[in-house]
Amino acid sequence: MDPLEVPKGFKAGFATLVGRPNVGKSSLLNAILGHKVAIVSDKPQTTRNRILGVKHLENGQIVFLDTPGIHKPKYRLDEYMVEVAVRALKDVDVAILVVDVKEGLTEEDTLVIERLREVQEKTPVVCALNKIDLTSRERAEQVEREIRRALDVKRSVCTSAVTGEGLSDLIDAVLELLPEGYPYYPPEMVTDQPEYFMVSEIIREKIFNLTRQEIPYSTAVMVENIKDKGNVVVIDAYVFVEKDSQKGIIIGQSGRMLKKIGQYAREELERFYQKKVYLNLWVKVKEKWRRKSGSLRELGYYLRKE
Ligand SMILES: Nc1nc2c(ncn2[C@@H]2O[C@H](COP(=O)(O)OP(=O)(O)O)[C@@H](O)[C@H]2O)c(=O)[nH]1
Ligand SMILES: [Mg+2]
């Protein structure tokens, strides 16, 4: 057989998960892959970068792009995040609109739908009516009708990232819309994220889960060093906040908060590396980093050349 011949019936392509913050885009990606590639929290705007996750199937390969939630930007960081999401809609084969059927549509969902209207001629839209475990089918259908009034939806599927309901239907719906072609990534590849980024995200997730109000949002994590010393991996990382008072909160009374963040992160990192991990965390103030493009660049929040 000609090695360049497309395997008969094999489908391959890109599908972008979009939606307002907190609807479950990252949770869906992790559940579909059966592998945690994107961090998740109960707070909006947890995801700040485009996350790639590859689903390998017998008859195809779906390259999912998880994106930051589309919302009204307040800081330069927000503008960056929204731009990442919008760009991830360009030149993909399918857009997956994720909505939260329990909460229903909000003004932010309308922003997302507007963006999808701009691309729907070229990019077919599949809708994931997510968090179906929290509400009824009738409610989901009502939300779906509302979406269809504004958008040409090719297919919609009730899903739950928690129970796994509808995930295989969602995969089928996406696969159907993909072109035939060779896989983009080798079979062992689940994500394209560099190790340093994965580690910083794991730490950032713990901060999102353990702190409140402005604290998670004013935090960025940068991994300085990862050294594999055989039986133990030694990691040095910085936690950046915007002001001294936030530094105090991240460190906590007698260092208790930082210890907890470090402990939770270390436990997950030990599962990730399958060995013992020493995690050294330092907290530093980087004044108003969310507003400064120079700081954003230093912390890795910048748009790569396409
Ligand atoms: N009950 C329920 N909760 C969900 C589901 N999907 C996501 N969540 C929760 O919703 C919150 C936001 O999830 P996340 O994946 O970070 O949303 P994202 O901002 O759209 O990426 C987290 O607390 C998740 O555990 C779902 O299908 N059912
Ligand atoms: Mg997310």
Short mmCIF file of C-alpha atoms and ligand atoms in Angstrom, two decimals:
data_model
loop_
_atom_site.label_atom_id
_atom_site.label_comp_id
_atom_site.label_asym_id
_atom_site.label_seq_id
_atom_site.Cartn_x
_atom_site.Cartn_y
_atom_site.Cartn_z
CA MET A 1 0.00 0.00 0.00
CA ASP A 2 1.20 3.51 -0.75
CA PRO A 3 2.18 4.86 2.66
CA LEU A 4 0.87 8.29 1.69
CA GLU A 5 -2.55 6.95 0.87
CA VAL A 6 -5.21 8.03 3.33
CA PRO A 7 -6.45 5.04 5.32
CA LYS A 8 -9.91 4.30 4.01
CA GLY A 9 -12.59 5.99 6.05
CA PHE A 10 -10.13 7.34 8.63
CA LYS A 11 -11.04 10.84 9.78
CA ALA A 12 -8.81 13.47 11.29
CA GLY A 13 -9.23 17.07 12.23
CA PHE A 14 -9.40 19.85 14.78
CA ALA A 15 -12.31 20.67 17.08
CA THR A 16 -12.33 23.72 19.33
CA LEU A 17 -14.24 23.78 22.60
CA VAL A 18 -15.65 27.26 23.16
CA GLY A 19 -18.00 28.79 25.64
CA ARG A 20 -18.28 31.27 28.43
CA PRO A 21 -16.22 30.67 31.57
CA ASN A 22 -17.16 27.78 33.87
CA VAL A 23 -19.49 25.80 31.60
CA GLY A 24 -17.21 22.74 31.74
CA LYS A 25 -15.01 22.94 28.63
CA SER A 26 -11.85 21.73 30.36
CA SER A 27 -13.75 19.07 32.30
CA LEU A 28 -15.24 17.76 29.07
CA LEU A 29 -11.83 17.59 27.44
CA ASN A 30 -10.35 15.66 30.36
CA ALA A 31 -13.34 13.31 30.48
CA ILE A 32 -13.22 12.64 26.74
CA LEU A 33 -9.49 11.93 26.82
CA GLY A 34 -9.69 9.96 30.07
CA HIS A 35 -6.60 11.91 30.98
CA LYS A 36 -6.13 15.19 32.78
CA VAL A 37 -4.58 17.68 30.39
CA ALA A 38 -6.45 20.81 31.46
CA ILE A 39 -6.84 22.15 34.97
CA VAL A 40 -10.32 22.66 36.36
CA SER A 41 -11.85 24.68 39.17
CA ASP A 42 -15.26 25.87 40.31
CA LYS A 43 -14.18 29.42 39.48
CA PRO A 44 -14.53 31.11 36.10
CA GLN A 45 -11.46 31.81 33.95
CA THR A 46 -9.33 28.98 35.22
CA THR A 47 -7.99 28.22 31.74
CA ARG A 48 -5.69 30.93 30.40
CA ASN A 49 -4.08 29.27 27.39
CA ARG A 50 -5.09 27.16 24.44
CA ILE A 51 -4.81 23.53 25.54
CA LEU A 52 -4.46 20.78 22.98
CA GLY A 53 -5.68 17.26 23.64
CA VAL A 54 -5.65 14.39 21.17
CA LYS A 55 -8.33 11.72 21.12
CA HIS A 56 -7.19 8.60 19.32
CA LEU A 57 -9.96 6.44 17.91
CA GLU A 58 -9.99 3.35 15.77
CA ASN A 59 -11.53 5.20 12.85
CA GLY A 60 -10.18 8.67 13.43
CA GLN A 61 -8.28 11.25 15.42
CA ILE A 62 -9.84 14.32 16.96
CA VAL A 63 -7.50 17.10 18.01
CA PHE A 64 -9.39 19.09 20.62
CA LEU A 65 -8.48 22.66 21.47
CA ASP A 66 -9.66 23.80 24.88
CA THR A 67 -9.85 27.57 25.26
CA PRO A 68 -10.25 30.25 27.91
CA GLY A 69 -13.88 31.29 28.43
CA ILE A 70 -15.10 34.17 26.30
CA HIS A 71 -16.08 37.06 28.54
CA LYS A 72 -15.94 40.84 28.81
CA PRO A 73 -12.26 41.70 29.38
CA LYS A 74 -11.23 43.78 32.39
CA TYR A 75 -7.47 43.37 32.33
CA ARG A 76 -4.94 42.95 29.59
CA LEU A 77 -4.72 39.31 30.70
CA ASP A 78 -8.45 38.95 29.93
CA GLU A 79 -7.99 40.46 26.50
CA TYR A 80 -5.25 37.96 25.84
CA MET A 81 -7.45 35.09 27.02
CA VAL A 82 -10.39 36.07 24.83
CA GLU A 83 -8.08 36.52 21.85
CA VAL A 84 -6.69 33.01 22.41
CA ALA A 85 -10.22 31.61 22.31
CA VAL A 86 -11.23 33.56 19.21
CA ARG A 87 -8.08 32.59 17.35
CA ALA A 88 -8.62 28.93 18.19
CA LEU A 89 -11.81 29.11 16.12
CA LYS A 90 -9.89 29.93 12.99
CA ASP A 91 -9.07 27.15 10.58
CA VAL A 92 -10.58 24.35 12.61
CA ASP A 93 -12.95 21.72 11.29
CA VAL A 94 -15.58 21.88 14.02
CA ALA A 95 -16.53 24.31 16.77
CA ILE A 96 -18.05 22.78 19.88
CA LEU A 97 -20.21 25.28 21.69
CA VAL A 98 -20.35 24.27 25.34
CA VAL A 99 -23.20 25.60 27.44
CA ASP A 100 -24.31 24.98 31.00
CA VAL A 101 -27.93 23.81 30.77
CA LYS A 102 -28.53 24.19 34.49
CA GLU A 103 -27.62 27.88 34.47
CA GLY A 104 -28.97 28.51 30.99
CA LEU A 105 -27.81 31.20 28.59
CA THR A 106 -26.28 34.41 29.87
CA GLU A 107 -25.03 37.57 28.26
CA GLU A 108 -21.62 35.94 27.96
CA ASP A 109 -23.08 33.01 26.03
CA THR A 110 -24.44 35.60 23.62
CA LEU A 111 -20.90 36.91 23.11
CA VAL A 112 -19.79 33.38 22.25
CA ILE A 113 -22.72 32.81 19.89
CA GLU A 114 -21.87 36.07 18.10
CA ARG A 115 -18.32 34.85 17.55
CA LEU A 116 -19.61 31.54 16.20
CA ARG A 117 -21.99 33.28 13.82
CA GLU A 118 -18.95 34.90 12.25
CA VAL A 119 -17.37 31.52 11.46
CA GLN A 120 -20.37 29.23 10.97
CA GLU A 121 -20.25 29.45 7.17
CA LYS A 122 -16.86 27.77 7.25
CA THR A 123 -16.90 25.96 10.56
CA PRO A 124 -19.82 23.73 11.50
CA VAL A 125 -21.03 24.02 15.09
CA VAL A 126 -21.85 21.15 17.41
CA CYS A 127 -23.45 22.01 20.72
CA ALA A 128 -22.64 20.28 24.02
CA LEU A 129 -25.54 20.81 26.39
CA ASN A 130 -23.37 20.21 29.41
CA LYS A 131 -24.07 19.55 33.10
CA ILE A 132 -27.13 17.48 32.13
CA ASP A 133 -26.61 15.59 35.39
CA LEU A 134 -27.84 18.71 37.20
CA THR A 135 -31.09 19.24 35.33
CA SER A 136 -33.75 17.75 33.06
CA ARG A 137 -33.80 16.95 29.34
CA GLU A 138 -36.72 19.39 28.96
CA ARG A 139 -34.59 22.16 30.34
CA ALA A 140 -31.75 21.21 27.96
CA GLU A 141 -34.13 21.23 24.99
CA GLN A 142 -35.35 24.66 25.97
CA VAL A 143 -31.76 25.98 26.04
CA GLU A 144 -31.08 24.28 22.72
CA ARG A 145 -34.09 25.95 21.07
CA GLU A 146 -32.83 29.30 22.26
CA ILE A 147 -29.41 28.66 20.73
CA ARG A 148 -30.85 27.48 17.44
CA ARG A 149 -32.73 30.74 17.07
CA ALA A 150 -29.37 32.48 16.73
CA LEU A 151 -27.07 29.84 15.34
CA ASP A 152 -27.01 27.04 12.79
CA VAL A 153 -26.23 24.06 15.00
CA LYS A 154 -25.41 20.86 13.11
CA ARG A 155 -25.97 18.59 16.07
CA SER A 156 -26.47 18.94 19.78
CA VAL A 157 -25.76 16.41 22.47
CA CYS A 158 -26.63 16.38 26.17
CA THR A 159 -23.39 15.78 28.06
CA SER A 160 -22.01 15.44 31.54
CA ALA A 161 -18.31 15.64 32.22
CA VAL A 162 -19.07 14.21 35.66
CA THR A 163 -21.09 11.09 34.78
CA GLY A 164 -19.72 10.64 31.26
CA GLU A 165 -23.18 10.77 29.75
CA GLY A 166 -23.25 11.73 26.07
CA LEU A 167 -19.48 11.81 25.61
CA SER A 168 -19.39 9.07 23.00
CA ASP A 169 -22.29 10.73 21.16
CA LEU A 170 -20.37 14.00 21.20
CA ILE A 171 -17.30 12.26 19.79
CA ASP A 172 -19.46 10.70 17.03
CA ALA A 173 -21.05 14.05 16.20
CA VAL A 174 -17.64 15.68 15.82
CA LEU A 175 -16.13 12.78 13.92
CA GLU A 176 -18.94 12.87 11.39
CA LEU A 177 -18.01 16.44 10.46
CA LEU A 178 -14.28 15.80 10.07
CA PRO A 179 -12.65 15.23 6.70
CA GLU A 180 -10.93 11.98 5.83
CA GLY A 181 -7.21 12.17 6.27
CA TYR A 182 -4.07 11.06 8.02
CA PRO A 183 -3.74 11.53 11.79
CA TYR A 184 -1.97 14.74 12.83
CA TYR A 185 -0.24 13.30 15.89
CA PRO A 186 1.43 10.00 16.78
CA PRO A 187 -0.57 7.53 18.88
CA GLU A 188 1.30 8.13 22.14
CA MET A 189 0.70 11.86 22.07
CA VAL A 190 -2.10 13.17 24.28
CA THR A 191 -1.09 16.82 24.54
CA ASP A 192 1.51 19.22 23.19
CA GLN A 193 2.05 21.01 26.47
CA PRO A 194 5.65 21.21 27.63
CA GLU A 195 6.45 19.64 30.97
CA TYR A 196 7.24 23.00 32.62
CA PHE A 197 3.83 24.31 31.62
CA MET A 198 2.00 21.21 32.91
CA VAL A 199 3.75 21.50 36.25
CA SER A 200 2.96 25.22 36.60
CA GLU A 201 -0.68 24.54 35.73
CA ILE A 202 -0.97 21.83 38.37
CA ILE A 203 0.30 24.30 40.97
CA ARG A 204 -2.01 27.03 39.68
CA GLU A 205 -4.99 24.68 39.92
CA LYS A 206 -4.36 24.13 43.62
CA ILE A 207 -4.23 27.88 44.14
CA PHE A 208 -7.54 28.24 42.28
CA ASN A 209 -9.09 25.56 44.46
CA LEU A 210 -7.71 26.79 47.79
CA THR A 211 -8.02 30.57 47.54
CA ARG A 212 -10.88 32.96 46.94
CA GLN A 213 -11.98 36.29 45.48
CA GLU A 214 -9.20 38.17 43.69
CA ILE A 215 -6.39 35.88 44.86
CA PRO A 216 -6.58 33.14 42.22
CA TYR A 217 -6.92 35.72 39.47
CA SER A 218 -3.95 37.76 40.60
CA THR A 219 -1.76 34.67 40.68
CA ALA A 220 0.59 33.31 38.05
CA VAL A 221 3.02 30.41 38.43
CA MET A 222 6.40 30.03 36.83
CA VAL A 223 8.49 26.90 37.09
CA GLU A 224 12.16 27.76 37.32
CA ASN A 225 13.73 24.30 37.44
CA ILE A 226 12.82 20.65 37.18
CA LYS A 227 15.62 18.27 38.07
CA ASP A 228 15.20 14.54 37.88
CA LYS A 229 17.58 13.10 40.43
CA GLY A 230 16.73 9.47 39.81
CA ASN A 231 14.51 8.56 42.73
CA VAL A 232 13.17 12.08 43.24
CA VAL A 233 12.17 15.03 41.07
CA VAL A 234 13.13 18.41 42.50
CA ILE A 235 11.00 21.34 41.34
CA ASP A 236 11.55 25.03 42.03
CA ALA A 237 8.66 27.32 41.23
CA TYR A 238 7.59 30.90 41.78
CA VAL A 239 4.10 32.03 42.61
CA PHE A 240 3.58 35.60 41.45
CA VAL A 241 0.96 37.92 42.92
CA GLU A 242 0.21 41.57 42.25
CA LYS A 243 0.74 43.09 45.69
CA ASP A 244 2.14 42.52 49.17
CA SER A 245 -1.23 41.89 50.81
CA GLN A 246 -1.86 39.05 48.35
CA LYS A 247 1.54 37.60 49.11
CA GLY A 248 0.52 37.47 52.77
CA ILE A 249 -2.67 35.61 51.91
CA ILE A 250 -0.93 33.08 49.66
CA ILE A 251 1.63 32.37 52.38
CA GLY A 252 -1.03 32.34 55.09
CA GLN A 253 -0.72 32.30 58.86
CA SER A 254 2.59 30.69 59.82
CA GLY A 255 2.96 29.69 56.16
CA ARG A 256 -0.03 27.37 56.36
CA MET A 257 -1.64 28.25 53.02
CA LEU A 258 1.53 27.91 51.01
CA LYS A 259 2.20 24.61 52.71
CA LYS A 260 -1.24 23.33 51.75
CA ILE A 261 -0.85 24.50 48.14
CA GLY A 262 2.55 22.80 48.05
CA GLN A 263 1.23 19.60 49.57
CA TYR A 264 -1.75 19.26 47.17
CA ALA A 265 0.42 20.10 44.18
CA ARG A 266 3.13 17.68 45.27
CA GLU A 267 0.60 14.85 45.64
CA GLU A 268 -0.60 15.36 42.09
CA LEU A 269 2.92 15.83 40.75
CA GLU A 270 3.95 12.54 42.34
CA ARG A 271 1.13 10.81 40.42
CA PHE A 272 2.25 12.62 37.27
CA TYR A 273 5.91 11.61 37.62
CA GLN A 274 5.26 8.30 39.36
CA LYS A 275 7.99 9.15 41.83
CA LYS A 276 8.78 11.25 44.83
CA VAL A 277 8.68 15.01 44.30
CA TYR A 278 10.29 17.84 46.27
CA LEU A 279 8.48 21.03 45.50
CA ASN A 280 10.01 24.34 46.52
CA LEU A 281 7.61 27.25 46.20
CA TRP A 282 8.46 30.93 46.51
CA VAL A 283 5.99 33.78 46.50
CA LYS A 284 6.95 37.00 44.76
CA VAL A 285 5.23 40.27 44.01
CA LYS A 286 5.14 41.36 40.38
CA GLU A 287 3.20 44.57 40.56
CA LYS A 288 0.05 44.75 38.43
CA TRP A 289 1.30 42.00 36.15
CA ARG A 290 -2.17 41.45 34.71
CA ARG A 291 -2.14 44.95 33.25
CA LYS A 292 1.34 45.00 31.76
CA SER A 293 2.14 43.38 28.46
CA GLY A 294 5.83 43.00 29.43
CA SER A 295 4.92 41.02 32.54
CA LEU A 296 2.36 38.97 30.66
CA ARG A 297 5.02 38.05 28.14
CA GLU A 298 7.45 37.04 30.89
CA LEU A 299 4.80 34.78 32.38
CA GLY A 300 4.06 33.10 29.06
CA TYR A 301 0.78 34.86 28.31
CA TYR A 302 1.42 36.02 24.79
CA LEU A 303 0.15 35.07 21.38
CA ARG A 304 2.44 32.91 19.35
CA LYS A 305 2.95 33.66 15.69
CA GLU A 306 0.50 31.70 13.59
N1 LIG B 1 -22.24 18.67 37.73
C1 LIG B 1 -21.40 18.94 36.73
N2 LIG B 1 -20.36 19.78 36.95
C2 LIG B 1 -19.52 20.03 35.93
C3 LIG B 1 -19.67 19.43 34.65
N3 LIG B 1 -18.69 19.87 33.87
C4 LIG B 1 -17.94 20.71 34.61
N4 LIG B 1 -18.44 20.82 35.87
C5 LIG B 1 -17.93 21.67 36.96
O1 LIG B 1 -17.99 23.03 36.53
C6 LIG B 1 -16.89 23.77 37.01
C7 LIG B 1 -16.15 24.43 35.85
O2 LIG B 1 -15.53 23.44 35.08
P1 LIG B 1 -14.35 23.76 34.06
O3 LIG B 1 -14.11 22.53 33.30
O4 LIG B 1 -13.21 24.41 34.75
O5 LIG B 1 -15.09 24.85 33.13
P2 LIG B 1 -14.46 25.76 31.95
O6 LIG B 1 -14.17 27.08 32.57
O7 LIG B 1 -15.55 25.86 30.93
O8 LIG B 1 -13.25 25.06 31.43
C8 LIG B 1 -16.02 22.79 37.80
O9 LIG B 1 -16.36 22.92 39.17
C9 LIG B 1 -16.45 21.45 37.26
O10 LIG B 1 -16.28 20.41 38.19
C10 LIG B 1 -20.80 18.53 34.46
O11 LIG B 1 -21.03 17.96 33.38
N5 LIG B 1 -21.61 18.33 35.54
MG MG B 2 -11.32 25.74 31.35
#
